[in-house]
Coordinates of C-alpha atoms in Angstrom, one line a residue:
Chain A
M23 CA -0.2 -0.1 0.2
Q24 CA 1.1 3.1 -0.6
V25 CA 2.8 5.7 2.2
F26 CA 1.9 9.4 2.0
E27 CA 3.3 12.1 4.1
M28 CA 1.7 14.5 6.6
R29 CA 2.8 16.9 8.4
F30 CA 2.8 17.1 12.2
L31 CA 2.8 20.4 13.7
P32 CA 4.5 21.1 17.1
S33 CA 1.7 20.8 20.3
I34 CA 0.9 23.8 22.1
S35 CA -1.3 24.9 25.1
A36 CA -3.6 27.8 24.0
N37 CA -6.6 29.5 24.6
G38 CA -9.8 27.9 23.0
A39 CA -10.5 30.8 20.4
K40 CA -6.6 29.9 19.2
Q41 CA -6.6 26.4 19.1
M42 CA -10.5 26.6 17.2
A43 CA -8.8 29.5 15.1
I44 CA -5.6 27.3 14.3
D45 CA -7.6 24.2 12.9
E46 CA -9.8 26.6 10.6
A47 CA -6.7 28.8 9.5
I48 CA -5.3 24.9 8.6
L49 CA -8.4 23.6 6.9
L50 CA -8.8 26.9 4.6
A51 CA -4.6 26.5 4.0
R52 CA -5.2 23.1 2.9
G53 CA -7.8 23.5 0.9
E54 CA -6.0 26.2 -1.4
G55 CA -3.3 23.5 -1.6
L56 CA -1.0 25.3 0.3
V57 CA 0.1 22.8 2.9
P58 CA -0.1 19.0 2.8
D59 CA -2.8 17.0 5.1
S60 CA -1.8 18.3 8.5
L61 CA -2.0 16.5 12.2
R62 CA -1.4 17.7 16.0
F63 CA -2.3 17.6 19.1
Y64 CA -2.9 20.0 21.8
S65 CA -4.4 21.1 25.1
W66 CA -6.5 24.2 26.3
K67 CA -5.3 27.1 29.0
P68 CA -7.4 28.3 30.2
P69 CA -10.1 25.8 30.4
C70 CA -12.7 26.1 28.1
V71 CA -16.1 25.1 27.3
S72 CA -16.3 24.4 23.3
I73 CA -19.9 24.5 22.2
G74 CA -21.2 22.8 18.4
Y75 CA -21.5 24.8 15.7
F76 CA -25.5 24.5 16.1
Q77 CA -26.2 24.6 19.8
S78 CA -27.5 27.8 21.6
A79 CA -24.5 28.8 24.1
K80 CA -27.0 30.3 26.8
L81 CA -29.1 26.9 26.9
E82 CA -25.7 24.7 26.9
V83 CA -23.2 26.9 29.3
D84 CA -23.9 28.1 32.6
S85 CA -21.7 31.7 31.5
E86 CA -21.8 33.3 34.5
K87 CA -20.0 30.2 36.5
A88 CA -17.3 29.8 34.1
R89 CA -16.5 33.3 34.3
Q90 CA -16.5 33.0 38.3
Q91 CA -14.4 29.7 37.5
G92 CA -11.5 31.4 34.7
V93 CA -13.3 29.4 32.2
D94 CA -13.4 30.4 28.4
I95 CA -16.1 29.4 25.9
V96 CA -15.9 28.9 22.4
R97 CA -18.4 28.2 19.4
R98 CA -16.7 25.3 17.4
Y99 CA -16.5 25.4 13.1
T100 CA -18.2 21.8 14.0
G101 CA -21.7 20.5 15.3
G102 CA -21.8 18.2 17.8
G103 CA -22.2 18.7 21.9
A104 CA -20.5 21.0 24.5
V105 CA -17.3 19.9 25.8
F106 CA -15.2 20.8 28.8
H107 CA -12.1 20.9 27.9
D108 CA -9.6 20.2 30.7
S109 CA -6.7 17.7 31.4
E110 CA -6.7 16.2 28.1
L111 CA -5.3 16.1 25.0
T112 CA -7.5 17.1 21.8
Y113 CA -6.4 16.3 18.2
S114 CA -7.1 17.8 14.7
I115 CA -6.7 16.2 11.5
V116 CA -6.9 18.0 8.3
I117 CA -7.5 15.5 5.4
S118 CA -8.3 15.3 2.1
E119 CA -12.2 13.7 1.7
Q120 CA -10.1 11.0 -1.0
R121 CA -8.2 9.8 1.6
L122 CA -11.7 8.8 3.8
P123 CA -14.6 6.4 3.1
K124 CA -17.5 8.5 1.0
D125 CA -20.1 7.7 3.6
I126 CA -19.8 10.3 6.5
I127 CA -20.1 8.1 9.8
E128 CA -18.1 5.5 7.7
S129 CA -15.2 8.5 8.0
Y130 CA -15.9 9.5 11.5
K131 CA -15.1 5.9 12.4
H132 CA -12.3 5.6 10.1
I133 CA -10.2 8.6 11.9
C134 CA -11.4 7.7 15.4
G135 CA -10.1 4.1 14.4
F136 CA -6.2 5.8 14.9
V137 CA -7.5 7.0 18.7
V138 CA -9.3 3.9 19.3
R139 CA -5.7 2.3 18.7
A140 CA -3.7 4.2 20.3
L141 CA -6.0 3.6 23.5
K142 CA -5.4 0.3 23.2
K143 CA -1.7 0.1 23.2
L144 CA -2.1 1.6 26.4
R145 CA -4.1 -1.5 27.1
L146 CA -7.8 0.2 27.5
P147 CA -10.4 -1.7 25.6
A148 CA -11.1 1.1 23.1
K149 CA -14.3 1.0 20.7
F150 CA -15.7 3.6 18.3
A151 CA -19.3 4.1 19.4
P152 CA -21.6 6.0 16.3
I153 CA -22.0 8.7 15.8
N154 CA -18.7 10.2 17.0
D155 CA -18.0 8.7 20.4
I156 CA -15.1 6.7 21.5
I157 CA -15.9 4.4 24.5
V158 CA -13.9 2.3 27.3
N159 CA -16.1 -0.3 29.0
S160 CA -19.5 1.4 28.1
R161 CA -18.0 5.0 29.5
K162 CA -17.1 8.0 27.2
I163 CA -13.8 8.5 26.7
S164 CA -13.5 11.0 23.1
G165 CA -15.9 13.1 21.5
N166 CA -15.0 14.1 17.6
A167 CA -16.5 16.8 15.0
Q168 CA -16.1 17.1 11.7
T169 CA -16.6 19.8 9.0
R170 CA -15.9 20.2 5.4
R171 CA -15.1 22.7 3.4
N172 CA -13.2 22.5 -0.6
G173 CA -12.7 18.8 -0.5
I174 CA -10.8 18.3 2.9
V175 CA -11.8 17.1 6.1
L176 CA -11.1 18.5 9.5
Q177 CA -12.0 16.4 12.1
H178 CA -11.1 17.2 15.7
G179 CA -11.5 15.3 19.3
T180 CA -10.6 15.0 22.7
V181 CA -9.5 12.1 24.2
L182 CA -10.1 12.9 28.7
L183 CA -6.9 12.1 30.5
N184 CA -8.8 12.9 33.9
V185 CA -11.9 14.3 34.2
D186 CA -13.8 16.5 36.8
I187 CA -17.0 15.7 37.0
N188 CA -18.1 18.1 39.6
K189 CA -17.2 20.6 37.7
M190 CA -17.6 19.6 34.1
F191 CA -21.3 19.3 35.6
S192 CA -21.5 23.0 37.1
L193 CA -20.6 24.3 33.5
L194 CA -22.6 22.7 31.4
R195 CA -26.3 22.8 31.3
V196 CA -28.1 19.7 30.9
P197 CA -31.6 19.4 30.6
D198 CA -32.7 17.3 33.2
E199 CA -31.5 15.5 36.4
K200 CA -32.2 12.1 35.4
Q201 CA -29.5 12.8 31.8
K202 CA -26.9 14.4 34.2
H203 CA -27.0 10.8 36.1
K204 CA -26.9 9.2 33.1
L205 CA -23.9 11.7 31.7
V206 CA -22.4 11.4 34.9
L207 CA -22.5 7.8 35.0
G208 CA -21.2 7.6 31.1
V209 CA -17.7 9.7 31.3
T210 CA -14.5 8.7 31.9
S211 CA -11.0 9.3 31.5
V212 CA -7.6 7.2 30.4
S213 CA -6.1 8.0 34.0
Q214 CA -9.6 6.5 35.5
E215 CA -9.4 3.6 33.4
L216 CA -6.0 2.6 34.2
G217 CA -5.9 3.3 37.4
R218 CA -2.6 5.6 37.2
E219 CA -1.9 9.3 36.1
L220 CA -1.0 9.6 32.2
E221 CA 0.8 12.9 31.0
F222 CA -0.3 14.4 27.8
E223 CA 3.4 13.7 26.3
E224 CA 2.6 9.9 26.9
L225 CA -0.7 10.0 25.2
A226 CA 0.7 12.2 22.7
S227 CA 3.6 9.5 21.8
A228 CA 0.9 6.9 21.4
M229 CA -0.9 8.8 19.5
R230 CA 1.1 9.8 17.1
A231 CA 2.7 5.7 16.8
S232 CA -1.2 4.8 16.1
A233 CA -1.2 7.9 13.2
I234 CA 1.5 6.3 11.1
E235 CA 0.1 2.8 11.8
H236 CA -3.4 3.4 11.2
F237 CA -3.2 6.1 8.2
K238 CA -0.2 4.3 6.8
L239 CA 2.1 7.4 6.5
R240 CA 5.5 9.2 7.3
L241 CA 4.6 12.3 10.0
K242 CA 7.1 15.1 9.1
E243 CA 7.2 17.5 11.4
S244 CA 7.0 21.2 10.5
P245 CA 5.2 24.7 11.8
L246 CA 2.3 26.5 10.6
T247 CA 3.2 28.5 7.9
E248 CA 3.4 32.5 7.9
A249 CA -0.2 32.6 6.2
E250 CA -1.6 30.2 8.2
V251 CA -0.2 31.9 11.4
R252 CA -1.9 34.9 9.9
K253 CA -5.2 33.8 9.2
A254 CA -5.3 32.0 12.5
N255 CA -4.6 35.7 14.2
E256 CA -7.7 37.3 11.8
L257 CA -9.8 34.6 13.1
K258 CA -9.3 34.7 16.1
S259 CA -9.8 38.4 16.7
S260 CA -12.8 38.5 14.0
K261 CA -14.3 34.9 15.0
Y262 CA -13.3 32.8 17.7
G263 CA -12.9 35.3 20.2
N264 CA -15.6 37.6 19.4
K265 CA -18.5 37.0 21.6
G266 CA -20.9 37.6 18.2
W267 CA -19.5 34.5 17.1
T268 CA -19.8 32.8 20.5
F269 CA -23.4 33.7 21.1
C270 CA -24.7 34.0 18.0
R271 CA -27.2 31.1 17.8
Chain B
M27 CA -49.0 32.2 19.8
P28 CA -45.8 32.8 22.6
I29 CA -42.1 30.7 21.6
S30 CA -42.5 27.3 22.4
H31 CA -39.2 25.5 23.8
I32 CA -39.3 21.8 22.7
D33 CA -36.3 18.7 23.1
F34 CA -36.3 15.7 21.4
K35 CA -34.2 13.1 21.3
A36 CA -33.6 11.9 17.8
G37 CA -30.1 10.6 17.1
K38 CA -29.0 13.5 18.8
L39 CA -30.4 16.1 20.9
L40 CA -32.8 18.3 19.3
R41 CA -33.6 21.8 20.7
I42 CA -36.0 23.7 19.1
A43 CA -37.7 27.2 19.3
V44 CA -40.9 27.4 17.5
E45 CA -43.4 30.1 17.5
L46 CA -47.1 29.3 15.2
D47 CA -49.6 31.4 13.7
S48 CA -52.9 29.7 12.9
G49 CA -51.4 26.4 12.1
H50 CA -48.0 27.6 10.4
I51 CA -45.0 28.2 11.6
S52 CA -44.2 31.9 12.0
Y53 CA -40.5 31.5 13.9
L54 CA -37.9 28.9 13.9
R55 CA -34.5 28.1 15.6
L56 CA -32.9 25.0 15.8
Y57 CA -30.3 24.1 18.2
G58 CA -28.7 20.9 19.5
D59 CA -25.2 18.3 19.2
F60 CA -26.6 17.5 15.6
F61 CA -24.3 17.6 12.6
I62 CA -25.6 19.2 8.9
Y63 CA -23.1 19.3 6.0
P64 CA -22.2 21.9 4.9
E65 CA -23.0 23.9 8.6
E66 CA -24.1 27.1 6.7
A67 CA -27.2 25.4 5.0
I68 CA -29.4 25.4 9.0
D69 CA -30.0 29.3 8.2
D70 CA -31.6 28.1 4.9
I71 CA -33.7 25.4 6.4
E72 CA -35.0 27.6 9.2
K73 CA -36.2 29.9 6.7
L74 CA -37.3 27.1 4.5
L75 CA -40.0 25.9 7.2
I76 CA -41.3 29.4 7.8
G77 CA -45.1 29.5 6.5
L78 CA -45.6 26.1 6.5
R79 CA -47.8 23.8 8.3
P80 CA -46.2 20.7 10.3
E81 CA -47.3 18.1 8.2
D82 CA -45.7 19.9 4.9
I83 CA -42.1 20.1 6.8
V84 CA -41.1 16.3 5.2
P85 CA -41.3 16.5 1.8
R86 CA -40.6 20.1 2.0
L87 CA -37.0 19.8 3.8
K88 CA -36.2 15.7 1.9
S89 CA -36.8 17.8 -1.2
F90 CA -34.4 21.0 -0.1
I91 CA -31.5 18.4 1.1
E92 CA -31.6 16.1 -1.5
G93 CA -31.7 18.9 -4.1
N94 CA -28.6 20.7 -2.9
H95 CA -26.2 17.9 -1.7
I96 CA -27.2 18.6 2.5
Q97 CA -26.8 16.0 4.9
L98 CA -28.2 15.6 8.2
I99 CA -26.7 13.5 11.0
G100 CA -28.4 12.9 14.0
F101 CA -31.8 14.1 13.4
S102 CA -34.2 13.3 10.1
P103 CA -37.1 15.2 8.4
E104 CA -39.5 13.4 10.4
D105 CA -37.9 13.9 13.7
L106 CA -38.3 17.8 13.1
K107 CA -41.9 17.4 12.1
S108 CA -42.4 15.2 14.9
A109 CA -40.8 18.0 17.5
I110 CA -42.4 20.5 16.2
S111 CA -45.8 18.5 16.3
K112 CA -45.6 18.7 19.6
A113 CA -45.7 22.6 19.7
F114 CA -49.7 22.2 19.0

């Protein structure tokens, strides 16, 4: 089978607006043929609640509690649900649709396959759970979301290293107590499942190795281009860091 | 009629704000953790359904999404009709 090369970007820790702006800037640059398919891992500082493209910020997040706790709120370019990003690794992959199954849910499954493989390397019995989750022992450990532009797919997703359930559900609004109970029981983390703390770097290393095996590719370390940095800065101020976008629905 | 807020569990959670005027949709916003490709089609879908009666939603939405190569993931036109019908 043919081996292709993918750009592997340096991991950064930054606020939600910056991370979302970088993801979109890469997607746009890839769509213009200016950069190759790309993969990066990142974390969120300060912690952040991201909401899906179609969600109502007011219905999903207690913005006053978020403000009090120093937690940012950002609206993603991708659909899906609200996520509290704290102790986790987020990946984002920007890849040509041609390298993926045509069916959208199959394409989620294919990309999530590299995360499943990484978790299995850590001896966790991970499985893809349609539409867009990865579970371990029937509990969600990873949520994933994708968007498509100009023949290119951006999929980003989380892998929880640790989870503070009480903090998560003090920030996220849940429609009713029954659903809250179900959600609390339905979430887990890598550290919880392994019975030991796992650092970002250790998970990143497993995910990097699994990406190479799963997608049958070579990773070439390379930074963002100057044009991507400029676009990301522009998107950060005009869109993701702007309340007009965050609270547009 | 005032705006009704409805949560409807389809494949994903569909959260709707809808107002009906003499049995016709006069205001509609769709929220939730679903996916629509391309995402911007949400604005057209919300506009498309204004003025319709709930029983007209399914054929109108199906023809719109098929004609414009739009994919709904996490809810169907039938789910949307069922959700809006709860406002009556």
